[in-house]
C-alpha positions as a LaTeX table, in Angstrom:
\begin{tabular}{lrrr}
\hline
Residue & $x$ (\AA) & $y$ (\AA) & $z$ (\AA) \\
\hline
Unk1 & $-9.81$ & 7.50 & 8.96 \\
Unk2 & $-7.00$ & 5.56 & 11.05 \\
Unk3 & $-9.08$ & 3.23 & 12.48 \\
Unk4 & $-10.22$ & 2.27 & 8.64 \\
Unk5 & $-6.56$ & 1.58 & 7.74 \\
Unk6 & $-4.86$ & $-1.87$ & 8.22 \\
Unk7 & $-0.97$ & $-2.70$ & 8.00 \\
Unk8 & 0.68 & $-5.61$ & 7.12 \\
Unk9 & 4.40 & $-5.80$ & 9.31 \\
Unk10 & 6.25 & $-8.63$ & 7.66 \\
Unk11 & 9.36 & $-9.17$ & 9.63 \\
Unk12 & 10.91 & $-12.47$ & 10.61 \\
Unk13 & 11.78 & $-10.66$ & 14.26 \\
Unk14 & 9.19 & $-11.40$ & 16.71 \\
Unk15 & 9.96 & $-8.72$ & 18.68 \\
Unk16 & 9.99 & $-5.97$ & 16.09 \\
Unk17 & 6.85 & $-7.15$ & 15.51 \\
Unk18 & 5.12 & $-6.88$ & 18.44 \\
Unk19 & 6.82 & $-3.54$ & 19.05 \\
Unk20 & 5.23 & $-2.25$ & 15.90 \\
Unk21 & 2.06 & $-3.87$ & 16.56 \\
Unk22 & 1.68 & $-2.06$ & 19.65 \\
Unk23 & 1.99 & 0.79 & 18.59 \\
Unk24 & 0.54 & 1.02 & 15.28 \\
Unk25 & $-3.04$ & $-0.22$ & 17.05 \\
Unk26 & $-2.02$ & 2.19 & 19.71 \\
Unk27 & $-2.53$ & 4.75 & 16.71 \\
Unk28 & $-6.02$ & 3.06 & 15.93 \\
Unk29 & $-4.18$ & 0.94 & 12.79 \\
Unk30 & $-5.66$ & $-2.57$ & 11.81 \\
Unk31 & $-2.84$ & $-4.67$ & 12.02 \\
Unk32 & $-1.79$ & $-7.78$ & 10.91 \\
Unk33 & 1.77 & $-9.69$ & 10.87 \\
Unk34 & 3.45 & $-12.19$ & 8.61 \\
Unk35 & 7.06 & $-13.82$ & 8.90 \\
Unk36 & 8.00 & $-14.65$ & 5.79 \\
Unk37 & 7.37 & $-13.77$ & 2.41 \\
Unk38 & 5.35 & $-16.11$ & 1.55 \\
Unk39 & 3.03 & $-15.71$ & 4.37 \\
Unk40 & 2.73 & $-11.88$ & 3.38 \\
Unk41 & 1.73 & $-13.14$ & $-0.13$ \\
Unk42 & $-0.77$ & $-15.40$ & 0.84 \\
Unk43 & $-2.47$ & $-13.10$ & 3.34 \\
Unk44 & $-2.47$ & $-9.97$ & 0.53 \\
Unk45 & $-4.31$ & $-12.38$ & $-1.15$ \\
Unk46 & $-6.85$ & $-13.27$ & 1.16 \\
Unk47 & $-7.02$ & $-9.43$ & 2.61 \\
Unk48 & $-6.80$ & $-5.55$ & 1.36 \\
Unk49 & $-4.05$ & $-3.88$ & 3.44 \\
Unk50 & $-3.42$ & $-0.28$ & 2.86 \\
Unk51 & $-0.30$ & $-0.28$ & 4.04 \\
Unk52 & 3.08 & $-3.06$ & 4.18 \\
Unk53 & 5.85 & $-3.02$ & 5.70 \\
Unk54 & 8.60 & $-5.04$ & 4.64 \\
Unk55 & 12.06 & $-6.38$ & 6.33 \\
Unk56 & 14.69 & $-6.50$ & 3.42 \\
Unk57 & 16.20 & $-9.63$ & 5.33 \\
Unk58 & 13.09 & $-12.11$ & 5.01 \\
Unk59 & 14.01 & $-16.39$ & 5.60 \\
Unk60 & 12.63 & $-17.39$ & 1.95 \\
Unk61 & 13.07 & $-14.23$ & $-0.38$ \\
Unk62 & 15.07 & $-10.28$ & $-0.14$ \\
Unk63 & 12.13 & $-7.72$ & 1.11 \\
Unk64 & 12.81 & $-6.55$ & $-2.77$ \\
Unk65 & 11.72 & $-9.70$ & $-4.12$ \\
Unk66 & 8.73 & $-9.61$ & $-1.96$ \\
Unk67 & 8.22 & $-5.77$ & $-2.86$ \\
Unk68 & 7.88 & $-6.61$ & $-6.60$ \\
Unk69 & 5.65 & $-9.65$ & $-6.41$ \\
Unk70 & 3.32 & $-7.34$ & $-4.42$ \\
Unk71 & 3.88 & $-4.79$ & $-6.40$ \\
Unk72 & 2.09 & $-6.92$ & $-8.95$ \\
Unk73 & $-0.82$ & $-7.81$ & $-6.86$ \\
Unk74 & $-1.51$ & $-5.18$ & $-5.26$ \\
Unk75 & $-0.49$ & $-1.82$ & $-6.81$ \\
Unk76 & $-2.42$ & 0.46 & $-5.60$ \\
Unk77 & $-1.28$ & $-0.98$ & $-1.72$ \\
Unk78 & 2.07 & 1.75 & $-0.06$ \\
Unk79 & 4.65 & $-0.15$ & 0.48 \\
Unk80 & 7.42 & 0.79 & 2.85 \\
Unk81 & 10.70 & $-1.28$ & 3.14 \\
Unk82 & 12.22 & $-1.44$ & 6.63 \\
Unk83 & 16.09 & $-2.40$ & 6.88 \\
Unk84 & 18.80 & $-3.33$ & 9.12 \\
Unk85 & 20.78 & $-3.50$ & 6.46 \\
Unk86 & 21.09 & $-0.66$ & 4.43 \\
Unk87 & 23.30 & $-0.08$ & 1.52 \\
Unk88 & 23.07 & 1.22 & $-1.85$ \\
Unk89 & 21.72 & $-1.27$ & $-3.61$ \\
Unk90 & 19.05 & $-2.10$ & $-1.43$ \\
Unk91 & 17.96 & 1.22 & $-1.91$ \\
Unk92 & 18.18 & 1.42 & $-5.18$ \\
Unk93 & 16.00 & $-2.17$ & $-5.80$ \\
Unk94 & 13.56 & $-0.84$ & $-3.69$ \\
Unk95 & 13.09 & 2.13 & $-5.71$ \\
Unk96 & 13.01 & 0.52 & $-8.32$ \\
Unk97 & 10.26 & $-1.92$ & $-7.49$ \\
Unk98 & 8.18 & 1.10 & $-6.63$ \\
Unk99 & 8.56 & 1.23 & $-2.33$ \\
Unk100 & 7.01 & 4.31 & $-1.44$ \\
Unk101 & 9.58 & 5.05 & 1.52 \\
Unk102 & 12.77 & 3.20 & 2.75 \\
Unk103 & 13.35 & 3.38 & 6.70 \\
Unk104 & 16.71 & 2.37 & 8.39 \\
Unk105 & 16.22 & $-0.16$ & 11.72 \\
Unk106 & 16.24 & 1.10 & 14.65 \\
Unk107 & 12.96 & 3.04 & 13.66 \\
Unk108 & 12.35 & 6.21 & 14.57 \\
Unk109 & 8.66 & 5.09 & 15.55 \\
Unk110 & 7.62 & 9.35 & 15.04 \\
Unk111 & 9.14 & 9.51 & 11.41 \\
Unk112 & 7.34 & 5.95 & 10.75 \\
Unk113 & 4.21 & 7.10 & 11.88 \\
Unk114 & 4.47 & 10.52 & 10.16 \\
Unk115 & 5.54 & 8.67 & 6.80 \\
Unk116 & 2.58 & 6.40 & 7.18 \\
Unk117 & 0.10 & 8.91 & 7.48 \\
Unk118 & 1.13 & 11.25 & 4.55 \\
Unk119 & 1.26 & 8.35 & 2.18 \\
Unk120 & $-2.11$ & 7.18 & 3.56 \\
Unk121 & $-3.19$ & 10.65 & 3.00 \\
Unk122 & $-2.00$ & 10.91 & $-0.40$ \\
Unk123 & $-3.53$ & 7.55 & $-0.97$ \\
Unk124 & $-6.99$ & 8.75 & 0.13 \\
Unk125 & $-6.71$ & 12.09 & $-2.49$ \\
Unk126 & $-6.09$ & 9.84 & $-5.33$ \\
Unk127 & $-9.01$ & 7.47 & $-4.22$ \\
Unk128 & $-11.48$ & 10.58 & $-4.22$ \\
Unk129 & $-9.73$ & 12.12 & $-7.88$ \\
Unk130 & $-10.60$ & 8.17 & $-8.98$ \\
Unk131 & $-14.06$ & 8.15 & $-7.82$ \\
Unk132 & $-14.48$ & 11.82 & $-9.03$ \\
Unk133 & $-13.22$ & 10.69 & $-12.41$ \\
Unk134 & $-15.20$ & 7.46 & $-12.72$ \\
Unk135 & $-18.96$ & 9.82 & $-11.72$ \\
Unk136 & $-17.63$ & 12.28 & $-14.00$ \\
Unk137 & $-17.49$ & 10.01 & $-16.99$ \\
Unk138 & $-20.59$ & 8.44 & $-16.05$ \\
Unk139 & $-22.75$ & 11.78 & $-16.25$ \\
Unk140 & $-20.92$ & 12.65 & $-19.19$ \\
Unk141 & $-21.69$ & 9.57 & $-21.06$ \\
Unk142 & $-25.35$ & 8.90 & $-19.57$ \\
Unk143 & $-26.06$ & 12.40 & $-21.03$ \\
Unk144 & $-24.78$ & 11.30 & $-24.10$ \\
Unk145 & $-26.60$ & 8.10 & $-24.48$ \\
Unk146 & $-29.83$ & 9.92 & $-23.54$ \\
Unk147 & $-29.31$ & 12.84 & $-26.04$ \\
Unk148 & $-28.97$ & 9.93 & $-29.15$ \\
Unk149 & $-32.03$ & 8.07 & $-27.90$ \\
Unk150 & $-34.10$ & 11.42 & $-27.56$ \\
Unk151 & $-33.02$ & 11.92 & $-31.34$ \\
Unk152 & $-34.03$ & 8.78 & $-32.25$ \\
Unk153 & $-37.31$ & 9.28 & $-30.28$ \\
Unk154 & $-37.74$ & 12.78 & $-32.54$ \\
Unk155 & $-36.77$ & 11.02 & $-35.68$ \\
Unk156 & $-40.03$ & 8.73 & $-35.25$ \\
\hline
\end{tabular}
């Protein structure tokens, strides 16, 4: 299922990056990079990515203003803000704008990898309890429409 998944790294480092580039298609990820914020927009737009990273310290707009603006695009997509920086109230905004994790630079490339994969996973069982919903309520209901016009049908 790796090879299915595709990240987003948006960090204005270059080399950060291509470090995590490496070695997230290394792990048979999809990836894709943008340097700015509004570069990550855009391409969220024009792509489904299962996964984002985000630098808090972005050249047009904090990593938290880019978390909530995606956050109201794309839900459903894990978002996982990576920092430099940290402090408090980072931490805090980015739980509040719904980040799934919140990783302190240098990265631990293990714990990222582990941290993407559970949320992936967890992302996957929710999927399948969607989909198992949605055919659910379809059988439930087509059995329900049938049973009214098979009275109707008797009442004739």
């Amino acid at each position: 299922m790796k090879g299915k998944a595709s990240i987003l790294i948006v960090d204005d480092d270059e080399n950060i990056c291509k470090t995590l580039g490496l070695i997230l298609e290394g792990e048979g990820y999809s990836v894709d990079v943008a340097n700015s914020g509004a570069e990550a927009i855009e391409k969220s737009k024009e792509k489904v990515y299962n996964v984002a990273l985000l630098d808090i310290v972005l050249p047009d707009m904090t990593g938290t203003e880019l978390l909530k603006k995606l956050h109201e695009t794309t839900p459903k997509m894990i978002k996982i803000m990576v920092t430099g920086y940290p402090n408090l109230q980072n931490a805090v905004e980015a739980l509040n704008y719904n980040a799934d994790a919140y990783l302190i630079k240098p990265v631990n490339y293990e714990k990222l990898l582990k941290v993407i994969e559970e949320k992936l996973e967890k992302q996957r069982e929710e999927g399948t309890v969607t989909a198992e919903k949605i055919a659910a309520f379809v059988k439930t209901r087509t059995q329900k429409l049938l049973q009214k016009v098979e009275g109707k049908n008797s009442e004739n």
